[in-house]
XYZ file of C-alpha atoms in Angstrom:
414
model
C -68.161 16.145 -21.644
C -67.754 16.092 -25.653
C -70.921 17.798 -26.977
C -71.921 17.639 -31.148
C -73.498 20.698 -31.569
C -75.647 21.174 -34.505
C -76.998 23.576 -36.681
C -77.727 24.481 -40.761
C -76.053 27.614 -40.322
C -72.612 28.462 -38.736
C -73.041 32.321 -39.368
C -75.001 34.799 -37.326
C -78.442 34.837 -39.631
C -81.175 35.492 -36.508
C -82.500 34.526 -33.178
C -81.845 30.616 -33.681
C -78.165 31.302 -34.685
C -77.160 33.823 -31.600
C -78.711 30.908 -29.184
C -76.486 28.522 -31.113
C -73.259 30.418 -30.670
C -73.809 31.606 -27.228
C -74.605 27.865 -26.389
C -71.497 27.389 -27.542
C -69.476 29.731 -25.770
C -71.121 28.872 -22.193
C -70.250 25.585 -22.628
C -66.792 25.481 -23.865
C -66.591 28.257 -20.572
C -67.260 25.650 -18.854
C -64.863 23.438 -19.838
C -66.412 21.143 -22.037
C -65.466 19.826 -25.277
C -67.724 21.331 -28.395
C -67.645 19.757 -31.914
C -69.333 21.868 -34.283
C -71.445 20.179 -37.553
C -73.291 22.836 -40.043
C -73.718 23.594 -43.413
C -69.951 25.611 -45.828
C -70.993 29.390 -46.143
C -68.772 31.886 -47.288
C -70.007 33.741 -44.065
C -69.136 30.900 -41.582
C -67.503 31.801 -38.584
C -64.122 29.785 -38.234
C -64.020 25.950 -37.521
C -61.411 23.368 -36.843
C -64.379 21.062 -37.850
C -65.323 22.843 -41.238
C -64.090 19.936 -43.486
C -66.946 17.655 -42.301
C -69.541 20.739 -43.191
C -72.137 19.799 -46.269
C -71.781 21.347 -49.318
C -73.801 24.681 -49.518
C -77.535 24.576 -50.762
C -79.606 27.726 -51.221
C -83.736 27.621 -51.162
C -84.349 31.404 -51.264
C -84.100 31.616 -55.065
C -86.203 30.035 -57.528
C -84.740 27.920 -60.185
C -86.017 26.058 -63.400
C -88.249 23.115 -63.015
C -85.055 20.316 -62.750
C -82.940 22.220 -60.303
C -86.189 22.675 -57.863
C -86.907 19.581 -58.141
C -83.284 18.346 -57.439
C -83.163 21.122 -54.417
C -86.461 19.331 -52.751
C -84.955 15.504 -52.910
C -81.756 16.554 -51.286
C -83.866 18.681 -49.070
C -85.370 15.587 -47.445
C -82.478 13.192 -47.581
C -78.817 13.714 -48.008
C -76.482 11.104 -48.202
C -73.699 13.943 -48.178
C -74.797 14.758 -44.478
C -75.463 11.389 -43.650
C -71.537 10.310 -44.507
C -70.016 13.563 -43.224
C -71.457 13.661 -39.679
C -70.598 9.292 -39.544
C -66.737 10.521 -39.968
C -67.290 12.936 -37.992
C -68.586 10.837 -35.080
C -66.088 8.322 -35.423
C -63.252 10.654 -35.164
C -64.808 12.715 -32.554
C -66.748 10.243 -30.647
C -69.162 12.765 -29.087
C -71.188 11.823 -25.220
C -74.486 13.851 -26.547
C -75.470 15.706 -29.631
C -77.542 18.888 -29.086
C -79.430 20.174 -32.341
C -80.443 23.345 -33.146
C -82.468 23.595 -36.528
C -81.405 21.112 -38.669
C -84.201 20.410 -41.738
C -83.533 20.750 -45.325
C -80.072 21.672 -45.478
C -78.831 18.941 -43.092
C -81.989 16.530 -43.521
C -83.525 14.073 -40.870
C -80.758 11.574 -42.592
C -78.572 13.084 -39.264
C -80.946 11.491 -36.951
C -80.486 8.399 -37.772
C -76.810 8.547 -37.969
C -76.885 9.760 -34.214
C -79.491 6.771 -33.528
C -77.633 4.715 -34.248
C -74.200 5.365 -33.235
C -76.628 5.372 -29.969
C -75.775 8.964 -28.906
C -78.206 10.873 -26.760
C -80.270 14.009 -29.077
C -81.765 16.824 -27.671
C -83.110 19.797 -29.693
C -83.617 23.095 -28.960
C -86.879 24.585 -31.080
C -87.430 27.702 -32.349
C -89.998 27.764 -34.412
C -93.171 25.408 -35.245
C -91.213 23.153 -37.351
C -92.372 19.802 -35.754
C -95.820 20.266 -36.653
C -95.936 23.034 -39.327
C -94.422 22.693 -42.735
C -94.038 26.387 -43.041
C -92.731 26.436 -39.463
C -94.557 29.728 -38.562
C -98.223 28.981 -38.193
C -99.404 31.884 -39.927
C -100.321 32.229 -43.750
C -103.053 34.130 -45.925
C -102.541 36.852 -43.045
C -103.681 34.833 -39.751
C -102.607 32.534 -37.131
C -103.291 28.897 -39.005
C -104.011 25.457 -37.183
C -105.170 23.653 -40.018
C -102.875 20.866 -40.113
C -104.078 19.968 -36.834
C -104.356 15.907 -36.347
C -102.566 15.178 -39.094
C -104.120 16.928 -42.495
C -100.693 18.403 -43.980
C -102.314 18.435 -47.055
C -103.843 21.834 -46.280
C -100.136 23.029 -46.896
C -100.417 22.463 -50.474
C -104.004 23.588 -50.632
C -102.686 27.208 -49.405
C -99.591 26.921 -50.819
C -97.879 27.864 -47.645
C -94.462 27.603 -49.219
C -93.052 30.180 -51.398
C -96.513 30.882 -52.205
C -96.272 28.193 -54.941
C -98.147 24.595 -55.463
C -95.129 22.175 -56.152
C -93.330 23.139 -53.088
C -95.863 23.060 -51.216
C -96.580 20.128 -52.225
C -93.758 18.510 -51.677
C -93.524 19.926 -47.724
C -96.914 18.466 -47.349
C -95.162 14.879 -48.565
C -92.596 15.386 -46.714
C -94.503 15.742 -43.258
C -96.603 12.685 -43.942
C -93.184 10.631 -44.566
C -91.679 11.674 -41.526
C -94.820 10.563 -39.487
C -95.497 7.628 -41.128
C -91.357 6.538 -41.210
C -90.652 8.205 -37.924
C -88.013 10.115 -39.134
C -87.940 13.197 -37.023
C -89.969 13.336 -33.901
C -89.176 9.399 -32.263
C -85.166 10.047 -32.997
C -85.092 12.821 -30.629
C -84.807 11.810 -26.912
C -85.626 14.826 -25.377
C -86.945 18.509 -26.859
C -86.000 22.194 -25.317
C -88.800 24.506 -25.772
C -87.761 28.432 -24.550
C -91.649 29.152 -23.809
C -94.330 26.935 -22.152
C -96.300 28.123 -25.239
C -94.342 26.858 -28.001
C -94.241 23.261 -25.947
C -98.102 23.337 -25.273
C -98.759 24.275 -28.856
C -96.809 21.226 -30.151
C -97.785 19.260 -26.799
C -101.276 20.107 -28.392
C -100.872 18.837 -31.802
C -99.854 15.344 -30.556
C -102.470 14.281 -28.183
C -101.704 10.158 -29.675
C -98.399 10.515 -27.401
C -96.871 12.920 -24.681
C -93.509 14.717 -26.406
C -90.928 15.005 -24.048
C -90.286 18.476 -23.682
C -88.514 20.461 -21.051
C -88.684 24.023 -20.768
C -85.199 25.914 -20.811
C -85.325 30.147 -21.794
C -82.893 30.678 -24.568
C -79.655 32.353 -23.027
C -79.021 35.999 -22.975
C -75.650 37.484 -22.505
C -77.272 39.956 -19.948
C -73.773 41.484 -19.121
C -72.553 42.892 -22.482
C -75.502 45.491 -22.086
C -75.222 48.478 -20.303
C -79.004 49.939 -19.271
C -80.252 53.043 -19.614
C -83.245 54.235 -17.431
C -82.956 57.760 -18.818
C -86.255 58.553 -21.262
C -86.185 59.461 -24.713
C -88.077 61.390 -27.194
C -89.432 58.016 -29.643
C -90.964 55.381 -28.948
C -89.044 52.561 -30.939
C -90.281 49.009 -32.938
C -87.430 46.868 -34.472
C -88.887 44.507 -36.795
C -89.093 42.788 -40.211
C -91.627 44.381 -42.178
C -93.758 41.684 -42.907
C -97.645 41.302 -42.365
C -97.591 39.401 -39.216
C -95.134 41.589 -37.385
C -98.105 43.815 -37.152
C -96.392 47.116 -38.466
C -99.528 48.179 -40.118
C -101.432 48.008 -36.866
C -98.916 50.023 -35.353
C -99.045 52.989 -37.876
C -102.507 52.910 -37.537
C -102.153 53.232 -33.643
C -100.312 56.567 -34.288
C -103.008 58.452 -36.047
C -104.767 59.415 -33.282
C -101.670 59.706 -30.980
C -100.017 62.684 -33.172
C -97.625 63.743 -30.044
C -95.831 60.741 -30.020
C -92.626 60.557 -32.228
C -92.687 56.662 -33.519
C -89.332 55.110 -34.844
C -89.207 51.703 -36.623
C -86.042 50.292 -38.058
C -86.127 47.344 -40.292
C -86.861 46.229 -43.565
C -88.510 43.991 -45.763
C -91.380 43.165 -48.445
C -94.218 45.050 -46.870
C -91.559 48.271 -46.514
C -92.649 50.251 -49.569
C -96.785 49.883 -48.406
C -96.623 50.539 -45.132
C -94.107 53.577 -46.438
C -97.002 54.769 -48.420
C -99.454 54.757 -45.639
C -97.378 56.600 -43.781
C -97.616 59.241 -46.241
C -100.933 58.785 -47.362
C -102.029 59.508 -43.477
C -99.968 61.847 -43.656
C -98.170 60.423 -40.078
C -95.364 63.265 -39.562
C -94.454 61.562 -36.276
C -93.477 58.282 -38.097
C -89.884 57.893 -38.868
C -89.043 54.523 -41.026
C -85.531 53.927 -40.637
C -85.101 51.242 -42.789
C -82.315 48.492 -42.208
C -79.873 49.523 -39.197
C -76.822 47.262 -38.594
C -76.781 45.677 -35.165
C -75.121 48.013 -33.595
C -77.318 51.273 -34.646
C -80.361 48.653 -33.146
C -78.967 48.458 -29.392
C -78.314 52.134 -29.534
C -82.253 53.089 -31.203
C -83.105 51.036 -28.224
C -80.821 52.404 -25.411
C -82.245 55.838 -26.267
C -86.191 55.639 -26.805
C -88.541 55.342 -24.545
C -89.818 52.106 -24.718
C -90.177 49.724 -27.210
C -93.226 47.937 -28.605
C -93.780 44.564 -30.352
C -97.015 44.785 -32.182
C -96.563 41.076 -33.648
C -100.165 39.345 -34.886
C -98.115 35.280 -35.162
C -96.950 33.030 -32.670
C -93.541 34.427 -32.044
C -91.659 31.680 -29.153
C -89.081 34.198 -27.286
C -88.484 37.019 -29.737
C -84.583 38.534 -29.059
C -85.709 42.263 -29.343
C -87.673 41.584 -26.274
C -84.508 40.146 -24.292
C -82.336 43.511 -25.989
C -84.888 45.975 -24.822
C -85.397 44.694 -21.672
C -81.383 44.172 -20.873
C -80.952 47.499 -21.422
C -83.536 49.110 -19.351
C -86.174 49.500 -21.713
C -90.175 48.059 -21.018
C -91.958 46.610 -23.554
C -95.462 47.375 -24.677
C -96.831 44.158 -27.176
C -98.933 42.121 -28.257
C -100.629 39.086 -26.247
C -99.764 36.179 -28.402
C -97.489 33.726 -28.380
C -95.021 33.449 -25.831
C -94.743 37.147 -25.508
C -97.019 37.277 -22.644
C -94.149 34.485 -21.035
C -91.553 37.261 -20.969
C -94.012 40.446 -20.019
C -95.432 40.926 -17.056
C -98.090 42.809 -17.415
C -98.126 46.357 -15.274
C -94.623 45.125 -13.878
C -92.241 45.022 -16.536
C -94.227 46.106 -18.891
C -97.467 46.247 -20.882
C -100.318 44.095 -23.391
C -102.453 44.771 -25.983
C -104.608 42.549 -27.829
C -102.933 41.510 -31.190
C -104.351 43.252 -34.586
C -106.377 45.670 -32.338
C -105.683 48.926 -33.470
C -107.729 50.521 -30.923
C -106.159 48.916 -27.906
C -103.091 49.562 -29.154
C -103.656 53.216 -29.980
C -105.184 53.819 -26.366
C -101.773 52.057 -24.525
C -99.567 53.890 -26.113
C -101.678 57.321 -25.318
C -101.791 56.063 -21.437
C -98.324 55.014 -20.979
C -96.170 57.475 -23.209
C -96.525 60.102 -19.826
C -96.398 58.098 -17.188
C -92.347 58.830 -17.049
C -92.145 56.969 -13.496
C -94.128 54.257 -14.352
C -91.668 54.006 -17.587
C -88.831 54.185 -15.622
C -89.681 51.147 -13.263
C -90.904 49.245 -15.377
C -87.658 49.271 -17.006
C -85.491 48.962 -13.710
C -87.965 45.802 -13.171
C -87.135 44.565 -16.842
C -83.821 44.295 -16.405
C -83.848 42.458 -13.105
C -86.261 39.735 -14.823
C -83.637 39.124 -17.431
C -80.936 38.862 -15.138
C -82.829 36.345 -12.843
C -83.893 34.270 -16.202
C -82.031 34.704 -18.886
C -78.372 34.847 -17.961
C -75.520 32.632 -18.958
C -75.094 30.727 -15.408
C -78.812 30.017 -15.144
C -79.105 28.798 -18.511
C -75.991 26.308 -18.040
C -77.634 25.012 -14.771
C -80.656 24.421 -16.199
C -79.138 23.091 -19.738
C -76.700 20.632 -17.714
C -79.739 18.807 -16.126
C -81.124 18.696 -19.565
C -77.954 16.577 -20.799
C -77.532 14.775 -17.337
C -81.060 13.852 -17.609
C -80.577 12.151 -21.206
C -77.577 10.618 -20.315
C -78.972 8.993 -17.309
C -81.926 8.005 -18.959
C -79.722 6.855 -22.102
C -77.787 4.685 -20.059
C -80.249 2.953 -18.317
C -81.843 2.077 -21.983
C -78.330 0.733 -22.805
C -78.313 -1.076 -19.403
């Protein structure tokens, strides 16, 4: 089978991207034929199919009022990706395209391109960005719903982009276009969700039709990691430091818990406050690490104790959890989101209720002892991930994906 994978980035940038590439790897394992369409970067990986990439468009600076405003109409149509990926197809002549993320840099103009050349789409989410226009759910510190049935204006109202009113604006447009034109959501044929609660959420959100969405758990290259059952001295917490990764709720867990040696690595905006907390609580037992390269992460990990992810948003199938528990490690966090999905609770490892400083504080007094406990838990972990998560149940399960569109494709054609 020839298979058009897609994706904005062709670079390892975060979760999305190491699904992307190890997609690509199981497949081409197994014998298949992948054609690669992204976005040039200077930090691409190498591809035979890099002369067909767009030209390269950054959105994380600001610019004067003409070049934003030039940035935002290519952001929702590009006639550069629409004309690359039609010589692409006709040289390649792909059986199914499978997208990854896609919006902005790439633009719904792809969609249509792939409609019609009538080849099959599937997409793999990983984040809320067919319903939210800020993708997460979250802003002015909480878990948001309010563009529920439609009111995207509530975007601008909050400025949920970049914090700024134009932009926002302009995302809020750019949501009620794609609705109104079906741009997005009616060009896909079928949708792969990694948690059953990032495909109720959007399930939720469009109660006018049912979204087909199947339920596949992002791959995890379980072999590569080595476990380690042995206990260490620190409990660990890899994470952005941003306010709804829950960091501060974390620190303030460890006031009252002065025997417990807390190490977080990672870095962000919110580094420098919760920083001065730290010292202002004077917390002795917590160690900010800062940014550690990938490789410093698995072995923080491989060494603590066990690992907690105090996050307060909606996170879909966070890869620290997948890490930790491939290498032994439980997981104490937070019950939101599709972490629950991956935890099971007083098996592999343990809940608390998200923001709850108290809960959190009293779990990590009750389990930071119970070395046996710890220990299973972790032995338990692993097995999960292995029985879930590997590379030969994800192809099974990805393969009747693509069969499934391609049978139902060519009965449409029929």
């Amino acid at each position: 089978m020839k298979i058009l994978l897609i994706n904005k980035f062709y670079y390892y940038r975060g979760g999305a991207e190491t699904v992307f590439f190890i997609t690509k790897k199981i497949l081409e394992e197994a014998g298949h034929h992948v054609v690669v369409f992204s976005m040039d970067d200077s930090r691409n990986q190498s591809s035979p199919y890099s002369e067909f990439f767009v030209s390269n468009i950054d959105f994380a600076g600001r610019d004067n009022f003409f070049a934003e405003m030039k940035k935002i109409a290519r952001s929702f149509y590009s006639l550069e990706a629409k004309h690359k990926l039609e010589q692409l197809i006709k040289q390649e002549k792909p059986d199914i395209a499978h997208i990854h993320n896609f919006m902005h840099q790439l633009t719904p103009s792809i969609l249509k391109v792939l409609r019609d050349n009538k080849i099959p789409v599937v997409q793999t989410l990983h984040d809320y960005q067919l319903i939210c226009p800020n993708y997460h759910l979250y802003i002015e510190n909480s878990v948001c719903e309010r563009c529920k049935q439609i009111k995207f204006f509530n975007a601008t109202l909050h400025r949920c982009l970049k914090d700024s009113y134009l932009i926002s604006f302009w995302a809020s447009l750019e949501f009620y276009l794609m609705r109104v034109l079906k741009l997005y959501r009616e060009k896909i044929d079928y949708f792969i969700s990694p948690s059953d609660f990032l495909s109720q959420k959007i399930q939720s959100w469009f109660q006018d039709k049912k979204i087909p969405i199947i339920v596949v758990p992002n791959p995890f290259e379980v072999e590569k990691y080595e476990p380690n059952y042995n206990l260490g001295d620190y409990v660990l917490c890899v994470s952005r430091f941003i306010k709804e990764k829950g960091i501060e709720t974390l620190i303030r867990a460890m006031k009252n818990n002065p025997s417990i040696k807390l190490k977080i690595a990672g870095s962000g905006p919110d580094f420098v406050r919760m920083k001065d907390i730290v010292l202002s609580e004077n917390l002795s037992n917590v160690e900010l690490l800062g940014h550690q390269a990938q490789e410093q992460v698995l072995s923080l990990v491989k060494n603590c104790r066990f690992v907690v992810i105090p996050s307060e948003l909606y996170e879909n199938q966070p890869m620290v959890i997948l890490e930790s528990m491939a290498l032994g490690k439980p997981v104490l966090g937070s019950d939101i989101g599709g972490i629950p999905e991956l935890i099971s609770k007083n098996k592999t490892g343990w809940l608390f209720e998200a923001g709850n400083v108290s809960d959190l504080e009293k779990e990590l007094s009750e389990i930071y002892s119970a070395d046996t406990e710890i220990v299973e838990f972790g032995k338990a972990a692993r097995k999960y991930i292995e029985q879930t998560h590997s590379s030969e149940v994800y192809y099974h399960d990805l393969i009747q994906v693509y069969d499934k569109l391609l049978g139902d494709r060519g009965a449409q054609l029929g």
